[in-house]
Short mmCIF file of C-alpha atoms and ligand atoms in Angstrom, two decimals:
data_model
loop_
_atom_site.label_atom_id
_atom_site.label_comp_id
_atom_site.label_asym_id
_atom_site.label_seq_id
_atom_site.Cartn_x
_atom_site.Cartn_y
_atom_site.Cartn_z
CA MET A 1 0.23 120.85 18.05
CA ALA A 2 0.75 124.55 18.83
CA THR A 3 4.38 124.91 17.78
CA LYS A 4 6.92 122.60 16.24
CA ASN A 5 8.49 121.74 19.58
CA ASN A 6 5.48 121.98 21.86
CA LEU A 7 4.00 118.53 21.50
CA PRO A 8 0.78 117.98 23.41
CA SER A 9 0.78 115.60 26.36
CA ARG A 10 -2.55 114.10 25.29
CA PHE A 11 -0.79 112.65 22.27
CA HIS A 12 -0.02 109.38 24.06
CA GLN A 13 -3.62 108.73 25.10
CA ARG A 14 -4.93 109.39 21.61
CA LEU A 15 -2.29 107.23 19.99
CA ALA A 16 -2.97 104.40 22.46
CA SER A 17 -6.75 104.60 21.83
CA TRP A 18 -6.18 104.56 18.09
CA ALA A 19 -3.78 101.58 18.37
CA GLU A 20 -6.30 99.58 20.41
CA GLN A 21 -8.74 99.67 17.54
CA ILE A 22 -6.48 98.46 14.80
CA ASP A 23 -5.99 94.90 13.80
CA ARG A 24 -2.76 94.34 11.89
CA PRO A 25 -1.57 90.81 12.57
CA LEU A 26 2.09 90.44 11.63
CA PRO A 27 4.18 87.47 12.75
CA TRP A 28 6.88 89.61 14.37
CA ARG A 29 4.42 91.78 16.33
CA GLU A 30 4.87 91.48 20.12
CA GLU A 31 8.08 89.53 19.46
CA THR A 32 10.81 90.07 22.06
CA ASP A 33 13.53 87.73 20.73
CA PRO A 34 16.25 90.05 19.34
CA TYR A 35 17.18 87.52 16.62
CA ARG A 36 13.65 87.41 15.23
CA ILE A 37 13.20 91.16 15.56
CA TRP A 38 16.49 91.84 13.80
CA LEU A 39 15.68 89.36 11.03
CA SER A 40 12.23 90.87 10.42
CA GLU A 41 13.58 94.42 10.45
CA ILE A 42 16.30 93.66 7.92
CA LEU A 43 13.78 91.90 5.67
CA LEU A 44 11.38 94.84 6.01
CA GLN A 45 13.90 97.43 4.80
CA GLN A 46 12.70 98.62 1.37
CA THR A 47 10.08 95.84 1.26
CA ARG A 48 6.37 95.74 2.05
CA ALA A 49 5.32 93.85 5.18
CA GLU A 50 2.95 91.61 3.20
CA THR A 51 5.84 90.48 0.97
CA VAL A 52 8.13 89.86 3.92
CA ILE A 53 5.86 87.43 5.79
CA ASP A 54 6.68 84.39 3.62
CA TYR A 55 10.40 85.20 3.60
CA TYR A 56 10.36 85.55 7.39
CA TYR A 57 8.87 82.09 7.86
CA GLN A 58 11.23 80.56 5.29
CA PHE A 59 14.25 82.05 7.03
CA LEU A 60 13.09 80.85 10.44
CA ALA A 61 12.37 77.37 9.12
CA ARG A 62 15.89 77.13 7.70
CA CYS A 63 17.65 79.15 10.41
CA PRO A 64 15.77 78.90 13.70
CA THR A 65 18.70 80.48 15.57
CA ILE A 66 21.43 82.93 14.76
CA HIS A 67 23.95 80.06 14.85
CA HIS A 68 22.11 78.36 11.99
CA LEU A 69 22.19 81.61 10.02
CA SER A 70 25.87 82.09 10.75
CA ASN A 71 26.62 78.58 9.46
CA LEU A 72 24.49 78.90 6.35
CA PRO A 73 26.64 79.09 3.19
CA VAL A 74 26.38 82.51 1.52
CA ALA A 75 25.05 80.88 -1.66
CA ASP A 76 22.16 79.33 0.31
CA LEU A 77 21.46 82.62 2.05
CA LEU A 78 21.29 84.42 -1.30
CA LYS A 79 18.95 81.75 -2.59
CA LEU A 80 16.63 82.31 0.40
CA TRP A 81 16.88 86.04 -0.23
CA GLU A 82 16.15 85.81 -3.95
CA GLY A 83 13.49 88.28 -5.06
CA LEU A 84 14.03 90.79 -2.25
CA GLY A 85 16.68 92.79 -4.10
CA TYR A 86 19.18 95.13 -2.39
CA TYR A 87 21.54 92.21 -1.90
CA ASN A 88 23.92 94.15 0.32
CA ARG A 89 21.34 93.66 3.04
CA ALA A 90 21.75 89.89 2.70
CA HIS A 91 25.54 90.12 2.88
CA ASN A 92 25.36 92.31 5.98
CA LEU A 93 22.83 89.95 7.54
CA HIS A 94 25.37 87.17 7.21
CA LYS A 95 28.25 89.27 8.56
CA THR A 96 26.26 90.24 11.63
CA ALA A 97 25.10 86.65 12.19
CA ARG A 98 28.73 85.53 12.17
CA ILE A 99 29.83 88.23 14.61
CA ILE A 100 27.06 87.46 17.06
CA SER A 101 27.34 83.69 16.74
CA GLN A 102 31.12 83.42 16.78
CA GLU A 103 32.24 86.37 18.88
CA ARG A 104 29.29 86.85 21.24
CA ASP A 105 28.09 83.30 21.74
CA GLY A 106 24.78 84.15 20.06
CA ILE A 107 23.94 87.03 22.41
CA PHE A 108 22.82 90.30 20.83
CA PRO A 109 24.17 93.54 22.32
CA ASN A 110 21.53 95.03 24.62
CA THR A 111 22.43 98.67 24.03
CA TYR A 112 21.67 101.00 21.14
CA GLU A 113 25.38 101.72 20.73
CA GLY A 114 26.28 98.02 20.63
CA LEU A 115 23.58 97.31 18.07
CA ILE A 116 24.38 100.17 15.73
CA ALA A 117 28.02 99.06 15.58
CA LEU A 118 26.96 95.86 13.73
CA PRO A 119 27.01 95.57 9.91
CA GLY A 120 23.74 96.56 8.26
CA ILE A 121 22.22 98.00 11.43
CA GLY A 122 21.50 101.71 11.14
CA PRO A 123 19.71 104.10 13.51
CA TYR A 124 16.25 102.80 12.63
CA THR A 125 17.04 99.08 13.09
CA ALA A 126 19.07 99.72 16.25
CA ALA A 127 16.17 101.66 17.76
CA ALA A 128 13.69 98.96 16.73
CA ILE A 129 15.70 96.13 18.34
CA ALA A 130 16.56 98.25 21.39
CA SER A 131 12.92 99.10 22.04
CA PHE A 132 11.19 95.85 21.00
CA ALA A 133 13.68 93.42 22.54
CA PHE A 134 15.14 95.39 25.44
CA ALA A 135 12.45 98.03 26.19
CA LEU A 136 14.98 100.85 25.77
CA PRO A 137 13.50 104.30 25.07
CA HIS A 138 14.77 104.80 21.52
CA ALA A 139 12.23 106.17 19.04
CA VAL A 140 12.23 104.55 15.63
CA LEU A 141 12.24 106.80 12.60
CA ASP A 142 11.14 104.82 9.58
CA GLY A 143 9.36 106.27 6.53
CA ASN A 144 5.98 105.99 8.23
CA VAL A 145 7.05 107.77 11.41
CA ILE A 146 8.86 110.46 9.42
CA ARG A 147 5.67 111.16 7.48
CA VAL A 148 3.54 111.36 10.63
CA ILE A 149 5.85 113.68 12.53
CA SER A 150 6.68 115.90 9.58
CA ARG A 151 2.95 116.44 8.97
CA LEU A 152 2.01 116.87 12.61
CA ALA A 153 4.84 119.32 13.21
CA GLY A 154 4.55 121.01 9.79
CA ILE A 155 8.19 120.47 8.87
CA LEU A 156 8.91 122.33 5.66
CA GLU A 157 12.55 121.27 5.17
CA PRO A 158 13.48 118.14 3.19
CA VAL A 159 13.25 115.14 5.51
CA ASP A 160 16.19 113.40 3.84
CA GLN A 161 18.49 116.22 4.91
CA ALA A 162 20.71 115.38 7.91
CA SER A 163 19.65 118.41 9.97
CA THR A 164 15.95 117.65 9.44
CA LYS A 165 16.48 114.00 10.37
CA GLN A 166 18.04 115.19 13.62
CA GLN A 167 15.05 117.43 14.25
CA LEU A 168 12.64 114.55 13.56
CA GLN A 169 14.59 112.24 15.85
CA PHE A 170 14.55 114.90 18.57
CA LEU A 171 10.76 115.24 18.30
CA ALA A 172 10.23 111.47 18.23
CA ASP A 173 12.49 111.02 21.28
CA GLN A 174 10.49 113.68 23.11
CA LEU A 175 7.25 111.94 22.28
CA ILE A 176 8.22 108.37 23.13
CA ILE A 177 6.54 106.72 26.11
CA LYS A 178 9.55 105.85 28.23
CA ALA A 179 7.65 103.21 30.20
CA ASP A 180 6.57 101.37 27.07
CA PRO A 181 8.77 102.31 24.10
CA SER A 182 7.93 99.13 22.22
CA ARG A 183 4.19 99.80 22.13
CA PHE A 184 4.77 103.47 21.25
CA ASN A 185 7.10 102.67 18.34
CA GLN A 186 4.76 100.01 16.99
CA ALA A 187 1.77 102.34 17.23
CA MET A 188 3.59 105.18 15.46
CA MET A 189 4.63 102.92 12.58
CA ASP A 190 1.12 101.48 12.32
CA PHE A 191 -0.37 104.97 12.39
CA GLY A 192 1.80 106.01 9.45
CA ALA A 193 1.08 102.80 7.54
CA LEU A 194 -2.69 102.78 8.07
CA GLN A 195 -3.96 106.29 8.90
CA CYS A 196 -1.44 108.95 7.88
CA THR A 197 -0.74 107.26 4.56
CA PRO A 198 1.29 108.82 1.72
CA ARG A 199 -1.84 109.33 -0.41
CA ASN A 200 -5.37 109.97 0.83
CA PRO A 201 -4.56 109.96 4.57
CA GLY A 202 -7.52 109.56 6.91
CA CYS A 203 -7.52 113.16 8.15
CA CYS A 204 -11.32 113.21 8.61
CA ASP A 205 -11.25 110.75 11.47
CA CYS A 206 -7.69 111.36 12.64
CA PRO A 207 -7.31 111.72 16.41
CA PHE A 208 -4.69 114.45 15.85
CA ALA A 209 -6.63 116.47 13.26
CA ASN A 210 -7.05 119.46 15.57
CA ASP A 211 -3.32 119.65 16.25
CA CYS A 212 -1.90 118.74 12.85
CA LEU A 213 -0.04 121.67 11.32
CA ALA A 214 0.01 120.14 7.84
CA LEU A 215 -3.78 119.92 7.91
CA ARG A 216 -4.10 123.44 9.24
CA MET A 217 -1.77 124.80 6.54
CA ASP A 218 -3.41 122.67 3.83
CA LEU A 219 -0.06 121.02 3.12
CA VAL A 220 -0.91 117.38 3.80
CA ASP A 221 -0.36 116.34 0.19
CA GLN A 222 2.99 118.12 0.06
CA LEU A 223 4.54 116.78 3.26
CA PRO A 224 6.98 115.26 3.84
CA ILE A 225 9.18 117.22 1.46
CA LYS A 226 11.99 115.24 -0.14
CA ARG A 227 15.01 116.41 -2.05
CA LYS A 228 15.20 115.58 -5.70
CA LYS A 229 15.82 111.91 -6.27
CA GLN A 230 19.19 110.76 -7.52
CA PRO A 231 18.79 110.31 -11.29
CA VAL A 232 18.48 106.78 -12.59
CA THR A 233 21.45 105.58 -14.66
CA ASN A 234 20.73 103.36 -17.65
CA ARG A 235 23.04 100.40 -18.23
CA THR A 236 22.88 97.80 -20.96
CA PHE A 237 24.19 94.25 -20.74
CA VAL A 238 24.36 91.40 -23.19
CA PHE A 239 23.75 87.99 -21.59
CA PHE A 240 24.96 84.90 -23.44
CA ILE A 241 23.12 81.61 -23.25
CA PHE A 242 25.83 79.20 -24.37
CA GLN A 243 24.43 75.75 -24.95
CA LYS A 244 25.95 72.34 -25.54
CA LYS A 245 23.24 69.68 -25.83
CA ASN A 246 21.32 69.97 -22.53
CA THR A 247 23.94 72.02 -20.70
CA LEU A 248 23.99 75.82 -20.17
CA TRP A 249 26.48 77.96 -18.24
CA LEU A 250 26.28 80.51 -15.45
CA VAL A 251 28.94 82.70 -13.90
CA HIS A 252 29.25 83.60 -10.24
CA ARG A 253 29.48 87.38 -10.06
CA SER A 254 32.14 89.04 -7.95
CA ASP A 255 31.55 91.40 -5.02
CA ARG A 256 32.14 94.37 -7.25
CA ASP A 257 29.37 96.23 -9.05
CA ILE A 258 25.75 95.09 -9.25
CA TRP A 259 24.46 91.69 -8.16
CA PRO A 260 27.41 90.74 -5.91
CA GLN A 261 27.80 86.96 -5.62
CA LEU A 262 24.64 86.22 -7.60
CA HIS A 263 24.61 84.07 -10.71
CA THR A 264 23.95 85.25 -14.25
CA PHE A 265 24.63 83.99 -17.73
CA PRO A 266 28.09 85.16 -18.89
CA ALA A 267 27.57 88.84 -19.67
CA ILE A 268 29.28 91.94 -20.96
CA GLU A 269 28.27 95.55 -20.55
CA ILE A 270 27.75 97.66 -23.68
CA THR A 271 26.48 100.86 -22.02
CA ASP A 272 27.59 103.96 -23.92
CA LEU A 273 29.06 101.96 -26.79
CA PRO A 274 27.94 103.38 -30.15
CA ILE A 275 25.66 100.94 -31.97
CA ARG A 276 28.21 100.43 -34.76
CA LYS A 277 30.76 99.17 -32.20
CA GLN A 278 28.44 96.97 -30.16
CA LYS A 279 28.51 94.01 -32.50
CA ALA A 280 32.30 93.93 -32.66
CA HIS A 281 32.46 94.13 -28.87
CA VAL A 282 30.12 91.17 -28.54
CA GLN A 283 32.04 89.22 -31.19
CA LYS A 284 35.31 89.78 -29.35
CA ALA A 285 33.87 88.65 -26.01
CA VAL A 286 32.55 85.45 -27.58
CA PHE A 287 35.92 84.79 -29.20
CA ASP A 288 37.82 85.44 -25.96
CA TRP A 289 35.63 82.93 -24.12
CA THR A 290 35.18 80.22 -26.74
CA GLY A 291 37.90 80.73 -29.36
CA LEU A 292 35.12 80.77 -31.96
CA ASP A 293 33.61 83.26 -34.39
CA LEU A 294 29.97 82.40 -33.96
CA PRO A 295 27.14 84.03 -35.90
CA PHE A 296 24.61 85.98 -33.84
CA ILE A 297 22.01 88.72 -34.07
CA LEU A 298 22.07 91.61 -31.62
CA ASP A 299 18.55 93.03 -31.57
CA LYS A 300 18.21 96.79 -31.68
CA LYS A 301 16.02 96.78 -28.60
CA PRO A 302 16.96 95.02 -25.37
CA LEU A 303 14.56 92.21 -24.52
CA LEU A 304 14.10 92.90 -20.79
CA ASN A 305 14.80 95.57 -18.22
CA GLN A 306 14.93 95.75 -14.45
CA LEU A 307 14.84 98.81 -12.23
CA LEU A 308 17.26 98.76 -9.30
CA SER A 309 17.47 101.55 -6.72
CA HIS A 310 19.32 104.01 -8.97
CA GLN A 311 19.96 102.02 -12.12
CA ARG A 312 17.81 100.66 -14.88
CA ILE A 313 19.38 97.56 -16.37
CA TYR A 314 18.57 96.66 -19.96
CA GLY A 315 19.34 93.14 -21.08
CA HIS A 316 19.94 91.63 -24.50
CA PHE A 317 19.97 87.83 -24.53
CA ILE A 318 21.82 85.88 -27.21
CA GLN A 319 21.54 82.11 -27.47
CA MET A 320 24.50 80.27 -29.02
CA ASN A 321 24.87 76.57 -29.68
CA LEU A 322 28.44 75.43 -29.17
CA PRO A 323 30.25 72.53 -30.84
CA THR A 324 30.85 69.77 -28.28
CA SER A 325 34.62 70.26 -28.53
CA THR A 326 34.44 73.89 -27.30
CA THR A 327 36.43 74.65 -24.16
CA LEU A 328 34.92 77.27 -21.86
CA PRO A 329 36.42 79.20 -18.92
CA SER A 330 37.00 76.82 -16.03
CA ASP A 331 35.20 78.98 -13.46
CA TRP A 332 31.89 78.87 -15.35
CA ILE A 333 29.19 76.75 -13.77
CA ALA A 334 27.59 74.06 -15.95
CA ILE A 335 23.84 73.69 -15.49
CA ARG A 336 22.40 70.45 -16.78
CA ASN A 337 18.80 69.83 -17.77
CA GLY A 338 17.64 73.33 -16.87
CA ASP A 339 18.14 72.84 -13.12
CA PHE A 340 18.82 76.40 -11.98
CA SER A 341 17.11 75.88 -8.63
CA GLN A 342 20.30 76.00 -6.54
CA HIS A 343 21.54 79.34 -7.79
CA ALA A 344 20.45 82.79 -6.62
CA MET A 345 19.91 85.16 -9.54
CA PRO A 346 18.79 88.72 -10.19
CA ARG A 347 15.23 89.23 -11.29
CA ILE A 348 16.08 89.95 -14.94
CA MET A 349 17.65 86.49 -15.18
CA ARG A 350 14.73 84.75 -13.48
CA THR A 351 12.31 86.51 -15.82
CA TYR A 352 14.25 85.37 -18.85
CA LEU A 353 14.43 81.80 -17.59
CA GLU A 354 10.74 81.67 -16.79
CA ASP A 355 9.71 83.21 -20.12
CA HIS A 356 12.13 81.40 -22.43
CA LEU A 357 13.75 78.35 -20.90
CA LEU A 358 11.71 76.90 -18.07
CA SER A 359 8.20 77.21 -19.46
S1 SF4 B 401 -4.56 114.99 10.23
FE1 SF4 B 401 -4.04 113.86 8.42
S2 SF4 B 401 -1.95 114.49 7.95
FE2 SF4 B 401 -2.37 115.10 10.05
S3 SF4 B 401 -1.62 113.39 11.27
FE3 SF4 B 401 -3.78 113.03 10.91
S4 SF4 B 401 -3.82 111.74 9.09
FE4 SF4 B 401 -1.79 112.64 9.18
#
């Protein structure tokens, strides 16, 4: 690659020869049904392909068409989604399923503009559906493709900056094979995933080694450049396991804040509360819910933690046995005999259940 914008015409042949040699069987490969492509692409956001395969089959078994997905209760969808995290993706999946099923008779838009207007579909997913399902010449720009192009073209600006993204998209759109955008996009993503990997890329046998500016400038390990990550915020919650004989209680979380519409034990947040005030705060919450002053121990250290995208959640867990006459808030969900199987939960809850209640 002689200059940033002078991409060699032999690129296509080399990419095609490289792609012919690889063997990466994935269930959505060569798929042309927009529903299946969309489903796989949403599942693949922020998640490794190997992890997604089982989820993909489970979704298709339960929802073979977009109408089935549209009719699936949100609680069931969240249960299917459990473990993937980033639950907004699941909510947007449902919104889009409803729009397409109810307003478009199950037909996906067949233009990039129509696709990107749907909830949860950004430039990458719109380009993927447009090219894989409708053979439209839109280059996908996922993390793999960004890494490949930024190294090949020696891009020294942060790739998560809007102007650099535009530059990357421009280069990718110039490169795309207009007659076969689907194969080109797939090959570029595979090349980033298998050859031009984040660490230890295969530069020695790379078909583009002679043209790669990052290799020439000895910057392979430093590209792509990213801006500083958003700092992680620490938050601490106390989860209460209220028990009456063989019954425990969950709450259904609202759409606000973390874990929208998932289920947790009743919980309060004690982030930023000085230690001397934490106990009183917990005591008050218990009294407000139960009308009781129950004894408890709040350990100095939280028992579990879970890292979300920009938050680390620390969790204390307090078990309390309640007298049978205790009245609890009417919107709490009673779980009898440890049967939590119907309720979608965040990972910190599942971990607690598996370690302490279900073993
Ligand atoms: S030479 Fe190395 S860094 Fe450059 S495209 Fe090939 S694998 Fe990636």
